[in-house]
Structures are given as C-alpha cells and as structure tokens.
XYZ file of C-alpha atoms in Angstrom:
309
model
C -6.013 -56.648 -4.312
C -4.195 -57.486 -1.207
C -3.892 -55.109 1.390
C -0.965 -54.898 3.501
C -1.399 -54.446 6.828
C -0.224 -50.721 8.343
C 3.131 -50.687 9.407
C 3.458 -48.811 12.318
C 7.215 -47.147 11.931
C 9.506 -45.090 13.961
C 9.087 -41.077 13.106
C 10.846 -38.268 13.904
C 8.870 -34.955 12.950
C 10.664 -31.058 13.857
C 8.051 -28.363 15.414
C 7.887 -25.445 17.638
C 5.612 -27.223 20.053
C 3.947 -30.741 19.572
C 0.958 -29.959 17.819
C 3.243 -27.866 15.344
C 4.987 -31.165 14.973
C 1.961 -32.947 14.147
C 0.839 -30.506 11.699
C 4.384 -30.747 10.265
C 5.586 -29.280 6.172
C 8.223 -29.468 4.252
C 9.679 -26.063 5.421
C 9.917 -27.248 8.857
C 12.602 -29.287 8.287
C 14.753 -26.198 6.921
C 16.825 -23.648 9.670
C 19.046 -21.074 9.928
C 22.730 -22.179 11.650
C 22.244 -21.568 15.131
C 18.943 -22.458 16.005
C 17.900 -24.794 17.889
C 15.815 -27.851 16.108
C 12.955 -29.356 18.521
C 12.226 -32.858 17.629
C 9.483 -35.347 18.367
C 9.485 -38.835 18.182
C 6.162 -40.637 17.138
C 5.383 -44.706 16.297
C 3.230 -44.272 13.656
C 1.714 -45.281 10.311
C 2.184 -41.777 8.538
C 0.041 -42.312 5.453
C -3.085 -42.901 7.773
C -2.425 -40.706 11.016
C -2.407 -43.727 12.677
C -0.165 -43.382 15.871
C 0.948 -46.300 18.429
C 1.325 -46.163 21.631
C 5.135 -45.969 23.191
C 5.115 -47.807 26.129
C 7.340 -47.013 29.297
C 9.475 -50.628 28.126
C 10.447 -49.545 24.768
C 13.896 -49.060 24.162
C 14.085 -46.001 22.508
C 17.533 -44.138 21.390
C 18.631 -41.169 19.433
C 22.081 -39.843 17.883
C 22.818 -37.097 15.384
C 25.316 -36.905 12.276
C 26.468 -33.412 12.095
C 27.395 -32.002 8.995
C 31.044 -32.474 9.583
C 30.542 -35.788 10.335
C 30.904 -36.533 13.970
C 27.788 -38.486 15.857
C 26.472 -37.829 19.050
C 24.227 -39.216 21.507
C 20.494 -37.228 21.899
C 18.561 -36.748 25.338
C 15.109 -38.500 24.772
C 12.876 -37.590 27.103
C 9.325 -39.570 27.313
C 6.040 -37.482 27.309
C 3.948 -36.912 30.515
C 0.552 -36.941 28.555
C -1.177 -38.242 25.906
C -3.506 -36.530 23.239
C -5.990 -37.844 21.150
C -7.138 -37.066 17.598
C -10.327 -37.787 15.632
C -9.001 -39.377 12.440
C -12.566 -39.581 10.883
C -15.103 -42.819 10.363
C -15.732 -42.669 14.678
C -12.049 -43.368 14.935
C -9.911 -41.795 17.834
C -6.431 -42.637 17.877
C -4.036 -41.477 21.016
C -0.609 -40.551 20.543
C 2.501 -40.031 22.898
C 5.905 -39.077 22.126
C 9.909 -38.590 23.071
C 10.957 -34.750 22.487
C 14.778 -33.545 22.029
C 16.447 -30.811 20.646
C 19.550 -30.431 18.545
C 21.605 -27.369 18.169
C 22.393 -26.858 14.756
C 25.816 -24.698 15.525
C 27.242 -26.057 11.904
C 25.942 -24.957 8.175
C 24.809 -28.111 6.245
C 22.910 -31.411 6.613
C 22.081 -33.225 9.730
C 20.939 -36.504 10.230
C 18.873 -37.651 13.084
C 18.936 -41.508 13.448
C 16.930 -43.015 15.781
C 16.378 -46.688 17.007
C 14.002 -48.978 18.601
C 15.182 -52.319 20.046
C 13.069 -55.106 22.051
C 14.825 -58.031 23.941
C 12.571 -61.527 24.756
C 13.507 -62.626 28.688
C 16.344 -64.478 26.870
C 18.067 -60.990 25.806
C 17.387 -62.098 22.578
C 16.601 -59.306 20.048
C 12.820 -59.355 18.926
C 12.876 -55.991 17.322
C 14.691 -53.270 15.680
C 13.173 -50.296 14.092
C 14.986 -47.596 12.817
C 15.072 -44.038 11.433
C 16.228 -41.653 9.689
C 15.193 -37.658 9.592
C 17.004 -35.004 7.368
C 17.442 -31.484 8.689
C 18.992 -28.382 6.579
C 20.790 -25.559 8.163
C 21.412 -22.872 6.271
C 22.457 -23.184 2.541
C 25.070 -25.250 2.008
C 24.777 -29.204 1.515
C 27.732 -30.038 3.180
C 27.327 -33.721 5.022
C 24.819 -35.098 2.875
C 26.788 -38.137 2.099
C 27.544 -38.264 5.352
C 24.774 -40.969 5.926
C 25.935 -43.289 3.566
C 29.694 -42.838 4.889
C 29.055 -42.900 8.621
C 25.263 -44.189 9.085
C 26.374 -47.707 10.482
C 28.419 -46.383 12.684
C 25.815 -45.092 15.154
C 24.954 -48.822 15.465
C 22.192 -49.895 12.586
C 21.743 -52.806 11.029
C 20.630 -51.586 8.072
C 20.553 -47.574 6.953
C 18.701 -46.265 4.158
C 20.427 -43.484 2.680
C 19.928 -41.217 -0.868
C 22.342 -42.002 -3.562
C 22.583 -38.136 -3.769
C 22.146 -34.550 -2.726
C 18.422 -34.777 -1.814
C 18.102 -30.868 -0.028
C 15.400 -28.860 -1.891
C 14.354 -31.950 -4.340
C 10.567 -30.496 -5.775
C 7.507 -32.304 -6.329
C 7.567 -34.043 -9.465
C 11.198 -35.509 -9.172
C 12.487 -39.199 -8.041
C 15.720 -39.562 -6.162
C 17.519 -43.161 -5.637
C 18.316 -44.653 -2.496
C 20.764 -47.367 -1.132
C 20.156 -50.032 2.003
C 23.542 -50.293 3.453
C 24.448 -52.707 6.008
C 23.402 -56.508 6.916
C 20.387 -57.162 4.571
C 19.455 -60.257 6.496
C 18.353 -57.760 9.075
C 14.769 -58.563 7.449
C 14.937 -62.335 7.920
C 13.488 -62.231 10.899
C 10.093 -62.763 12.200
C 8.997 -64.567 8.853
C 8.430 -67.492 7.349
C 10.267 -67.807 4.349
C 13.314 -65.423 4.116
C 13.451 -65.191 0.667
C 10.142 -63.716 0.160
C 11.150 -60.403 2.483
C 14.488 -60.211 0.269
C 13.863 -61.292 -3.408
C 12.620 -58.788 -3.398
C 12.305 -56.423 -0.446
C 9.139 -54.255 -0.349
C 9.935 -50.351 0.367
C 6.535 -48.431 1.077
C 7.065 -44.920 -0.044
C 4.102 -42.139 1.193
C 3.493 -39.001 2.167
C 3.083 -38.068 5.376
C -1.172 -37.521 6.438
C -1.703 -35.383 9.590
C -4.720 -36.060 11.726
C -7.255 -33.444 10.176
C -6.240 -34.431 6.506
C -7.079 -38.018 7.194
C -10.625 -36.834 8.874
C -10.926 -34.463 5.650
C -9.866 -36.861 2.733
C -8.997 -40.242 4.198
C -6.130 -41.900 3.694
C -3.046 -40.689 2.174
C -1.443 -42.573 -1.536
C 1.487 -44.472 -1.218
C 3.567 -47.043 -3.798
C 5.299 -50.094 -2.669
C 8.578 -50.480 -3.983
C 10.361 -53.908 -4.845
C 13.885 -54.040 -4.364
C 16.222 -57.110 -5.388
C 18.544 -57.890 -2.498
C 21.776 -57.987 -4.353
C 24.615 -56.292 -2.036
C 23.950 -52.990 -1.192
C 20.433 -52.778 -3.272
C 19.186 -49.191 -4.451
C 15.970 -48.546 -6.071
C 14.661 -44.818 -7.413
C 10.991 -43.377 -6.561
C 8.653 -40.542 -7.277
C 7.820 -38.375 -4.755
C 4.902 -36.499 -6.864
C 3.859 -33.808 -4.757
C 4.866 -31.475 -2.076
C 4.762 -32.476 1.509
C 6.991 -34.824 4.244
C 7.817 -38.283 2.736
C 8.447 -41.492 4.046
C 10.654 -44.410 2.702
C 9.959 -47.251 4.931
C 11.982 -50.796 3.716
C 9.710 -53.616 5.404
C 10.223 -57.279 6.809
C 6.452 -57.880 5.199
C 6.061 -61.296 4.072
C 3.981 -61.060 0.459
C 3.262 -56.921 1.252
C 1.497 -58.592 4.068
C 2.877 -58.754 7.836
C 5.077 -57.480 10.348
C 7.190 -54.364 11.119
C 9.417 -55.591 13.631
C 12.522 -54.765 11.623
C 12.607 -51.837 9.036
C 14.566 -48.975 8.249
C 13.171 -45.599 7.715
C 13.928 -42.205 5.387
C 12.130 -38.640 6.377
C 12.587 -36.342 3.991
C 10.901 -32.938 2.962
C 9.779 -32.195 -0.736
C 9.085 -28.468 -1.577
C 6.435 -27.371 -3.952
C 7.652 -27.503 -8.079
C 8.886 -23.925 -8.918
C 9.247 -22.901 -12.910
C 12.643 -25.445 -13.194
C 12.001 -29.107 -13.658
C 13.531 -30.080 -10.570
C 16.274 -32.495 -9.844
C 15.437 -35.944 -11.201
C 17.795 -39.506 -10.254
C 17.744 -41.355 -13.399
C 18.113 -45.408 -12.390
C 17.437 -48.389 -14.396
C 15.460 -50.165 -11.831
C 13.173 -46.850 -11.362
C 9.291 -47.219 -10.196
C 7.624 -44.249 -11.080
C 6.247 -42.372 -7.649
C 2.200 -42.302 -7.748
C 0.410 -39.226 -7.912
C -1.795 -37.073 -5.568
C -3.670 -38.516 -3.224
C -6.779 -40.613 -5.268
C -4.547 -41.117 -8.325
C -4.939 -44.829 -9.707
C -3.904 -44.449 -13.211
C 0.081 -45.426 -11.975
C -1.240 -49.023 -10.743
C -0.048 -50.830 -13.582
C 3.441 -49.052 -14.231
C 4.298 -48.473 -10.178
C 3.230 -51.730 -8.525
C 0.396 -51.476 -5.965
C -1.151 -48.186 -5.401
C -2.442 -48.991 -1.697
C -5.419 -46.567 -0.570
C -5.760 -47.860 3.368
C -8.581 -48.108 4.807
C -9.425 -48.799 8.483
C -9.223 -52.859 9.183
C-alpha cells in the first residue's frame, strides 16, 4: 500500500489555556451565549500530533461567521514561545501557535474561517490553506447554513461546508459535505490536474493529541474520493467520539503536497441510546472504525495507519 505523505493542515482548536487546547474534546467546542471562546491556531497533521512550525513570514488571517450571518475580521496574535511534546518512538515535535478570542454575544453556530496564503518574489500565490472550525452557543442551530451561504465571501477559494445541521451529530453517524467555490483551486502545484480532481482525495480523521500518539500511535483515518463535478459532495463516517477533521487535498495519487486544501473541524459527541443523525448519499464511503480497525479497507478505500517517515 501506498502511503501518503502527512499533510500538514491549518487547525483551529478552542481551550481555556494552550495546553487545554491541545488536549482538546468534543465538548470544548460547545458554550453558553456570552462567553468568550479562546482559540488557537496550530499547522498540523492532526491524526499523528505532528505540528509545523509557523514561521514569522506566514501570512496568517482569521474572520468569523456569526450566527446571524455577518463576518468579521479576528485579532491573530503570534506566540512568544514554543513547546515541545514527546510523540513516542524518540520523536519530539515543537509546536507554536496564533491565539484569539471570539465573543459569542449571539445563540447559534459560529464559524471560524481561517487562511494561509504564501506569495513567490513575483507576488505570485504559492499557497493557500484554509479552515474551517464550528463553535455552538447555546441551543439553538441557528446559522448553520450560514457557511454554505456566506463562506466565500470571507475570501476562499474553495469552502467545505456540511450539507446539513451537523451540531450534536454522535459517533456512529455520517454527515455529507459540499466544496463550494473554484475547484481548480487544487490544480496547482501538480503535475497532472486531472489526477487531484477526477477524483479529489478528502482525508477524514480524528484528531490525536500528543500523549495519545505516545500511548497508541497513530490515529485511523479514510481517504475519501470525490468526483469534481460542480459543486461535488461526498458523505463519511465519523465512527467514534472525538474532534474530526475533513481535509480536501491537492495530493497527486494520495501522494504529495498540501499547498492548497480546505479544511472542516467539527466535534462528534459520544452515541447516547438514539441512533443518531445519519446523511444518507449515494456516493457514501463508509467512515472507518476505532483506531486499529482494518476490516473497512475494502468497502472505505485506504485505511492509512501513519507511521513516522
């Protein structure tokens, strides 16, 4: 099997402080209306715990979509320190980080977008990674189409967005998503175009913090393949509680770059006694299960368990 090689993406991760951020849940991403929402901003490949550093040249940018719809600019501000964590096999990896925080004054869902862009010495663009995080305030889904109405508008290519309602989806379900915007966004930086778009590889995982990576390795994650008909949407599974990641590549053959991608943060709570909310779809790819599962291989695509290179 070939392994792709660990796209580092663009991650955006609530938390009281920034170790609670690293050692982030599901129920983090859920507040009360009023309170204010602390965000940090990682480079990272979040099934491995494997952070990147953010140098002092990257363009980096933040905006919100508030439940009612209007978008706003966010203060970044770049860390003063770094800190390092043992990820297991004699492997340290050293993270810094942007902070903000958003004041979640409205009831409903908030999106954080977020947005890395590099220039060559000709201003040409080299690079454009993007993301997208999904906070809750309070109990009411108001705004959560608000993404897919009003997610270009802060200035992406391409925004990845859920088809529906996807506050309080359980472990167990599948939910569909749509990539909105200029598809040929992932062109760039290969060889042959059509390989990135017929079809386009979307690497869905679960999020591994630092300690669980030194404790079981690696964390499970499916690959996706999306044909790049106008405004494409594929379902996946998102098997077990935890933070998820939906990360559309510019890989060439599930092997290559991650100059240009688009990115979905989402939390999953733990499966109560109802079956949970599933998105039925006809091009559905079953989500793989916990972490060492390999019996999906054959149904989901390739069931990737990284390793160190």
């Amino acid at each position: 099997m070939v392994m792709p090689a660990a796209a580092h993406s663009v991650i955006v991760f609530p938390g009281a402080d920034q170790a609670k951020s690293v050692n982030v849940t599901a129920d983090d991403f859920y507040f009360n209306v009023g309170d204010t929402a602390k965000l940090y901003l990682y480079i990272i490949h979040p099934s491995e715990a494997n952070y990147a550093e953010i140098g002092e040249s990257f363009n980096m940018s933040q905006q919100v979509i508030y439940p009612n719809g209007t978008i706003a600019p966010v203060t970044l501000t770049r860390s003063t320190s770094n800190v390092s964590y043992d990820v297991g096999d004699d492997t340290i990896v050293t993270a810094n980080w942007y902070s903000s925080n958003i004041k979640l004054d409205q009831e409903g869902v908030y999106y954080v977008y977020s947005d890395q862009k590099a220039y060559d010495d000709n201003g040409v663009q080299t690079r454009e990674r993007t993301s997208v995080t999904v906070l809750y305030a309070g109990d009411s889904s108001t705004g959560w189409d608000n993404l897919g109405k009003s997610g270009l508008k802060t200035g992406a290519s391409v925004v990845l967005n859920p088809t529906a309602d996807p506050r309080n989806i359980q472990a167990g379900s599948s939910l569909s998503f749509k990539l909105t915007g200029d598809m040929k966004f992932f062109e760039q930086e290969v060889t042959d175009p059509k390989d990135i778009l017929n079809p386009l590889p979307v690497e869905v995982g679960i999020y591994t913090t630092p300690s669980q990576m030194k404790a079981n390795g690696p964390g499970a994650h499916t690959l996706v393949h999306v044909k790049s008909n106008a405004d494409p949407t594929f379902s996946a599974g998102v098997p077990s509680e935890g933070v998820w990641t939906f990360v559309a590549l510019n890989q060439e053959g599930e092997i290559g770059d991650d100059q240009y991608q688009a990115v979905f943060v989402m939390p999953v709570s733990a499966k109560n006694s109802g079956s949970g909310s599933d998105s039925d779809d006809d091009g559905s790819i079953p989500g793989v299960g916990v972490i060492g599962l390999i019996a999906c291989i054959g149904i989901a695509g390739a069931l990737i368990m990284r390793r160190k290179q």
